[in-house]
Tab-separated table of C-alpha atoms in Angstrom:
chain	number	residue	atom	x	y	z
A	1	UNK	CA	43.657	-14.415	63.235
A	2	UNK	CA	44.534	-11.218	65.085
A	3	UNK	CA	47.388	-10.040	67.327
A	4	UNK	CA	47.575	-7.410	70.041
A	5	UNK	CA	51.088	-6.077	70.609
A	6	UNK	CA	51.981	-3.756	73.460
A	7	UNK	CA	55.115	-1.710	74.011
A	8	UNK	CA	55.853	-0.696	77.582
A	9	UNK	CA	58.239	1.634	79.338
A	10	UNK	CA	58.944	0.791	82.956
A	11	UNK	CA	58.728	3.893	85.168
A	12	UNK	CA	58.654	3.371	88.954
A	13	UNK	CA	57.131	-0.077	88.428
A	14	UNK	CA	54.369	1.494	86.322
A	15	UNK	CA	53.584	0.399	82.781
A	16	UNK	CA	52.958	2.783	79.905
A	17	UNK	CA	51.288	1.333	76.815
A	18	UNK	CA	52.848	2.720	73.643
A	19	UNK	CA	51.557	0.339	70.982
A	20	UNK	CA	48.971	-2.337	70.576
A	21	UNK	CA	48.742	-5.536	68.494
A	22	UNK	CA	46.715	-8.742	69.098
A	23	UNK	CA	46.280	-12.392	68.182
A	24	UNK	CA	43.091	-14.455	68.562
A	25	UNK	CA	42.748	-18.216	68.383
A	26	UNK	CA	39.487	-19.927	67.437
A	27	UNK	CA	37.551	-23.092	68.224
A	28	UNK	CA	35.478	-24.447	65.349
A	29	UNK	CA	33.002	-21.717	64.272
A	30	UNK	CA	33.625	-19.573	67.350
A	31	UNK	CA	36.327	-16.927	66.943
A	32	UNK	CA	38.069	-14.482	69.254
A	33	UNK	CA	37.662	-10.922	67.995
A	34	UNK	CA	37.846	-7.278	69.059
A	35	UNK	CA	40.696	-7.792	71.499
A	36	UNK	CA	41.815	-4.579	73.158
A	37	UNK	CA	43.559	-3.608	76.376
A	38	UNK	CA	43.629	-0.988	79.052
A	39	UNK	CA	46.434	-0.256	81.504
A	40	UNK	CA	45.311	0.477	85.058
A	41	UNK	CA	48.366	1.135	87.230
A	42	UNK	CA	50.467	-2.003	87.299
A	43	UNK	CA	47.690	-4.142	85.859
A	44	UNK	CA	46.404	-4.643	82.342
A	45	UNK	CA	42.766	-5.272	81.511
A	46	UNK	CA	42.374	-7.527	78.481
A	47	UNK	CA	39.036	-7.336	76.661
A	48	UNK	CA	37.819	-9.755	73.968
A	49	UNK	CA	34.708	-11.171	72.334
A	50	UNK	CA	33.766	-14.730	71.382
A	51	UNK	CA	31.853	-14.443	68.139
A	52	UNK	CA	29.202	-16.956	67.025
A	53	UNK	CA	28.886	-18.428	70.525
A	54	UNK	CA	25.741	-19.187	72.520
A	55	UNK	CA	24.918	-19.200	76.214
A	56	UNK	CA	24.568	-22.996	76.118
A	57	UNK	CA	28.254	-23.335	75.229
A	58	UNK	CA	31.132	-23.549	77.695
A	59	UNK	CA	34.747	-22.666	76.872
A	60	UNK	CA	38.197	-22.989	78.367
A	61	UNK	CA	40.089	-19.736	77.832
A	62	UNK	CA	43.873	-19.428	77.964
A	63	UNK	CA	45.721	-16.121	77.665
A	64	UNK	CA	49.451	-16.142	76.962
A	65	UNK	CA	52.009	-13.444	76.288
A	66	UNK	CA	55.228	-13.112	74.308
A	67	UNK	CA	57.470	-11.119	76.663
A	68	UNK	CA	59.957	-8.610	75.215
A	69	UNK	CA	60.006	-10.476	71.862
A	70	UNK	CA	61.825	-13.408	73.483
A	71	UNK	CA	59.821	-15.544	75.917
A	72	UNK	CA	56.230	-16.737	75.674
A	73	UNK	CA	54.413	-17.516	78.930
A	74	UNK	CA	50.906	-18.458	79.948
A	75	UNK	CA	49.652	-15.781	82.300
A	76	UNK	CA	49.186	-17.075	85.848
A	77	UNK	CA	48.424	-13.944	87.845
A	78	UNK	CA	45.249	-13.313	85.894
A	79	UNK	CA	41.637	-13.173	86.991
A	80	UNK	CA	38.244	-12.637	85.387
A	81	UNK	CA	37.031	-14.340	82.224
A	82	UNK	CA	39.838	-16.847	81.893
A	83	UNK	CA	40.246	-20.556	82.672
A	84	UNK	CA	37.440	-23.100	82.871
A	85	UNK	CA	33.665	-22.704	82.632
A	86	UNK	CA	33.543	-19.531	80.546
A	87	UNK	CA	29.987	-19.312	79.226
A	88	UNK	CA	29.498	-18.151	75.661
A	89	UNK	CA	26.956	-15.702	74.272
A	90	UNK	CA	28.099	-12.578	76.165
A	91	UNK	CA	28.742	-9.229	74.492
A	92	UNK	CA	32.263	-9.059	75.881
A	93	UNK	CA	34.766	-10.605	78.280
A	94	UNK	CA	37.382	-9.118	80.576
A	95	UNK	CA	40.525	-10.569	82.163
A	96	UNK	CA	42.852	-8.672	84.539
A	97	UNK	CA	46.595	-9.399	84.544
A	98	UNK	CA	48.735	-8.413	87.531
A	99	UNK	CA	51.858	-7.906	85.448
A	100	UNK	CA	54.619	-7.633	88.043
A	101	UNK	CA	53.508	-10.863	89.744
A	102	UNK	CA	54.590	-12.774	86.628
A	103	UNK	CA	57.501	-10.710	85.239
A	104	UNK	CA	60.087	-8.326	86.711
A	105	UNK	CA	60.297	-6.054	83.697
A	106	UNK	CA	58.192	-5.604	80.584
A	107	UNK	CA	59.058	-3.399	77.646
A	108	UNK	CA	56.737	-4.901	75.031
A	109	UNK	CA	54.346	-7.807	74.749
A	110	UNK	CA	52.118	-9.741	72.379
A	111	UNK	CA	48.962	-11.310	73.850
A	112	UNK	CA	47.384	-14.525	72.598
A	113	UNK	CA	43.811	-15.467	73.522
A	114	UNK	CA	42.937	-19.124	72.904
A	115	UNK	CA	39.494	-20.689	73.388
A	116	UNK	CA	38.566	-24.367	73.509
A	117	UNK	CA	34.949	-25.468	73.226
A	118	UNK	CA	34.324	-27.815	76.168
A	119	UNK	CA	30.546	-28.233	75.896
A	120	UNK	CA	28.501	-27.197	72.886
A	121	UNK	CA	25.160	-27.768	74.638
A	122	UNK	CA	24.254	-30.790	72.562
A	123	UNK	CA	22.231	-33.483	74.356
A	124	UNK	CA	23.585	-36.855	73.379
A	125	UNK	CA	20.906	-39.540	73.427
A	126	UNK	CA	22.136	-42.988	74.438
A	127	UNK	CA	22.464	-45.407	71.561
A	128	UNK	CA	19.863	-48.107	71.873
A	129	UNK	CA	20.839	-51.622	71.068
A	130	UNK	CA	19.471	-52.858	67.767
A	131	UNK	CA	20.060	-56.492	68.695
A	132	UNK	CA	16.835	-58.464	68.450
A	133	UNK	CA	15.608	-60.655	71.276
A	134	UNK	CA	16.484	-64.307	70.770
A	135	UNK	CA	14.690	-66.870	72.990
A	136	UNK	CA	17.457	-69.404	72.254
A	137	UNK	CA	19.979	-67.214	74.112
A	138	UNK	CA	19.998	-66.795	77.863
A	139	UNK	CA	22.086	-63.699	78.713
A	140	UNK	CA	21.980	-63.788	82.490
A	141	UNK	CA	24.922	-65.026	84.519
A	142	UNK	CA	25.470	-68.744	84.670
A	143	UNK	CA	23.574	-69.244	87.921
A	144	UNK	CA	20.289	-70.889	88.824
A	145	UNK	CA	17.019	-69.854	87.201
A	146	UNK	CA	13.362	-70.180	88.075
A	147	UNK	CA	10.925	-71.548	85.510
A	148	UNK	CA	7.225	-72.021	84.916
A	149	UNK	CA	5.684	-74.544	82.516
A	150	UNK	CA	2.278	-75.590	81.225
A	151	UNK	CA	2.068	-79.316	81.872
A	152	UNK	CA	-0.665	-81.692	80.683
A	153	UNK	CA	-3.718	-79.699	81.784
A	154	UNK	CA	-1.762	-78.348	84.727
A	155	UNK	CA	1.280	-76.354	85.781
A	156	UNK	CA	4.859	-76.950	86.898
A	157	UNK	CA	6.969	-74.502	88.911
A	158	UNK	CA	10.574	-74.851	89.986
A	159	UNK	CA	14.194	-73.831	90.114
A	160	UNK	CA	17.090	-75.018	87.937
A	161	UNK	CA	20.631	-74.895	89.331
A	162	UNK	CA	23.346	-77.407	90.107
A	163	UNK	CA	20.637	-78.669	92.406
A	164	UNK	CA	17.006	-77.776	91.826
A	165	UNK	CA	13.454	-78.514	92.793
A	166	UNK	CA	10.004	-78.513	91.257
A	167	UNK	CA	6.335	-79.063	92.049
A	168	UNK	CA	3.739	-79.955	89.417
A	169	UNK	CA	-0.005	-80.521	89.411
A	170	UNK	CA	-2.003	-81.763	86.453
A	171	UNK	CA	-3.385	-84.780	84.607
A	172	UNK	CA	-1.262	-87.548	83.151
A	173	UNK	CA	-1.223	-88.045	79.377
A	174	UNK	CA	-2.345	-91.686	79.269
A	175	UNK	CA	-5.363	-91.779	81.615
A	176	UNK	CA	-5.999	-88.073	82.338
A	177	UNK	CA	-5.915	-88.793	86.064
A	178	UNK	CA	-5.001	-86.037	88.521
A	179	UNK	CA	-1.435	-86.080	89.838
A	180	UNK	CA	0.569	-83.967	92.284
A	181	UNK	CA	4.348	-84.486	92.035
A	182	UNK	CA	7.507	-83.166	93.657
A	183	UNK	CA	11.132	-83.612	92.644
A	184	UNK	CA	14.710	-82.658	93.517
A	185	UNK	CA	16.965	-82.422	90.465
A	186	UNK	CA	20.694	-82.740	89.725
A	187	UNK	CA	22.330	-80.912	86.850
A	188	UNK	CA	24.169	-83.137	84.336
A	189	UNK	CA	25.077	-80.353	81.874
A	190	UNK	CA	24.897	-76.725	82.859
A	191	UNK	CA	25.892	-73.914	80.503
A	192	UNK	CA	24.551	-70.415	80.015
A	193	UNK	CA	22.319	-71.353	77.057
A	194	UNK	CA	21.797	-75.054	77.807
A	195	UNK	CA	21.011	-77.117	80.888
A	196	UNK	CA	20.016	-80.761	81.354
A	197	UNK	CA	18.740	-82.176	84.673
A	198	UNK	CA	17.560	-85.553	85.915
A	199	UNK	CA	15.506	-86.183	89.038
A	200	UNK	CA	13.511	-88.733	91.040
A	201	UNK	CA	9.764	-88.180	91.409
A	202	UNK	CA	7.426	-88.809	94.306
A	203	UNK	CA	3.874	-87.677	94.825
A	204	UNK	CA	0.233	-88.694	94.840
A	205	UNK	CA	-1.975	-89.920	92.015
A	206	UNK	CA	-5.720	-90.453	91.627
A	207	UNK	CA	-5.357	-94.190	90.986
A	208	UNK	CA	-7.966	-96.336	89.256
A	209	UNK	CA	-8.516	-99.719	90.909
A	210	UNK	CA	-10.581	-102.640	89.757
A	211	UNK	CA	-10.943	-106.409	90.132
A	212	UNK	CA	-13.638	-108.915	89.399
A	213	UNK	CA	-15.637	-107.676	92.377
A	214	UNK	CA	-15.152	-103.925	92.473
A	215	UNK	CA	-13.705	-100.845	90.741
A	216	UNK	CA	-13.061	-97.351	92.079
A	217	UNK	CA	-10.621	-94.399	92.297
A	218	UNK	CA	-8.483	-93.604	95.309
A	219	UNK	CA	-5.536	-91.386	96.129
A	220	UNK	CA	-2.351	-93.432	96.050
A	221	UNK	CA	1.380	-92.883	95.878
A	222	UNK	CA	3.278	-92.124	92.674
A	223	UNK	CA	7.012	-92.610	92.143
A	224	UNK	CA	9.314	-92.522	89.144
A	225	UNK	CA	11.908	-90.390	87.401
A	226	UNK	CA	12.055	-87.493	84.998
A	227	UNK	CA	14.288	-85.211	83.014
A	228	UNK	CA	14.137	-81.627	81.825
A	229	UNK	CA	16.190	-79.384	79.558
A	230	UNK	CA	16.465	-75.646	79.056
A	231	UNK	CA	17.593	-74.183	75.738
A	232	UNK	CA	17.939	-70.448	76.091
A	233	UNK	CA	14.727	-69.368	77.794
A	234	UNK	CA	12.770	-72.419	76.587
A	235	UNK	CA	12.051	-75.132	79.181
A	236	UNK	CA	10.868	-78.701	78.392
A	237	UNK	CA	10.260	-81.608	80.788
A	238	UNK	CA	9.272	-85.295	80.551
A	239	UNK	CA	8.171	-87.204	83.670
A	240	UNK	CA	7.195	-90.889	83.892
A	241	UNK	CA	6.040	-92.720	86.993
A	242	UNK	CA	4.090	-95.668	88.390
A	243	UNK	CA	1.076	-95.476	90.649
A	244	UNK	CA	0.259	-97.759	93.574
A	245	UNK	CA	-1.317	-100.274	91.223
A	246	UNK	CA	1.847	-100.213	89.045
A	247	UNK	CA	0.104	-98.474	86.189
A	248	UNK	CA	2.506	-96.476	84.008
A	249	UNK	CA	1.870	-92.742	83.522
A	250	UNK	CA	3.475	-89.832	81.673
A	251	UNK	CA	3.433	-86.086	82.210
A	252	UNK	CA	5.169	-83.536	79.975
A	253	UNK	CA	5.336	-79.783	79.788
A	254	UNK	CA	6.796	-76.781	78.054
A	255	UNK	CA	7.550	-73.404	79.599
A	256	UNK	CA	9.937	-70.505	80.196
A	257	UNK	CA	12.909	-69.910	82.441
A	258	UNK	CA	13.734	-66.430	83.670
C-alpha cells in the first residue's frame, strides 16, 4: 500500500507542488505501484502502473483525493486512464486532473488510486446438464404430441391432444389380414407424463368369406373401438374391430411420441 501526498501553495490560481506522498489500492494479484505526479499549470498529471496485469484484463479505475487534510473527494474533472474499460498490461497509465474545476483552493492533497478487476479474460464454458435422459418423462409443455408406432406388421401415425386422430395400416393379429383404419380420439386423462385416449374406428379390411358353395377374399368395411396410452415418450395402442362378416379382429402397436 502506497500514498502520494502533495503540498500546494496557491499563487495566482497556479499550483506549486512542494511534497509528494501516495496510496495505491489493489485488486486480487494486481497492484497499483510507482505512482507519481507532475504539475502542468493548473492541472496535475497522475501517473501509475498496474503490476501483474495482462492485456486480456479490464479494470475500473477510481482516483480520489484527500483535500487539505480534511475532505476526501472522488475526482470528477479528470480525464485519461480513469473510469471504465481500462485495459491491463501497459507499461504505465496517465490521468489528468483539472484541479480548479473541482476545488477552489488546494494547499495539500493525498491521492488514492483504486482498481477493480471487471474482466479477467477467463472464458466461462456453460455448465452442461448431467441429468440423464429418461423415456418415462415427457418434458415438453402439456400440449398435443405427434406419435409413430409399429403396429402388427404395419405402421400407425397420429396426433394426441384433447382431441386427436390417427391412421394405421397393417395386418390384424388373429388372421393376418390387411387392414386400413382411421380414428378420431378423445382424451380421458391428459397430463404431461401420462395420457389415455379412447376412440371409434372405421376403415377397410381384407375380409375372408366362405359358405358351402364358395370362399374368397374381398375388401369390406371394418368398425370398432380402440384405446391408447402414452407414458412419457412411450406410446401403446390396442384396437379391436369387426369386419363385414362380423369376424373379430385385433391390432396393437408400440411406438414413440415426440
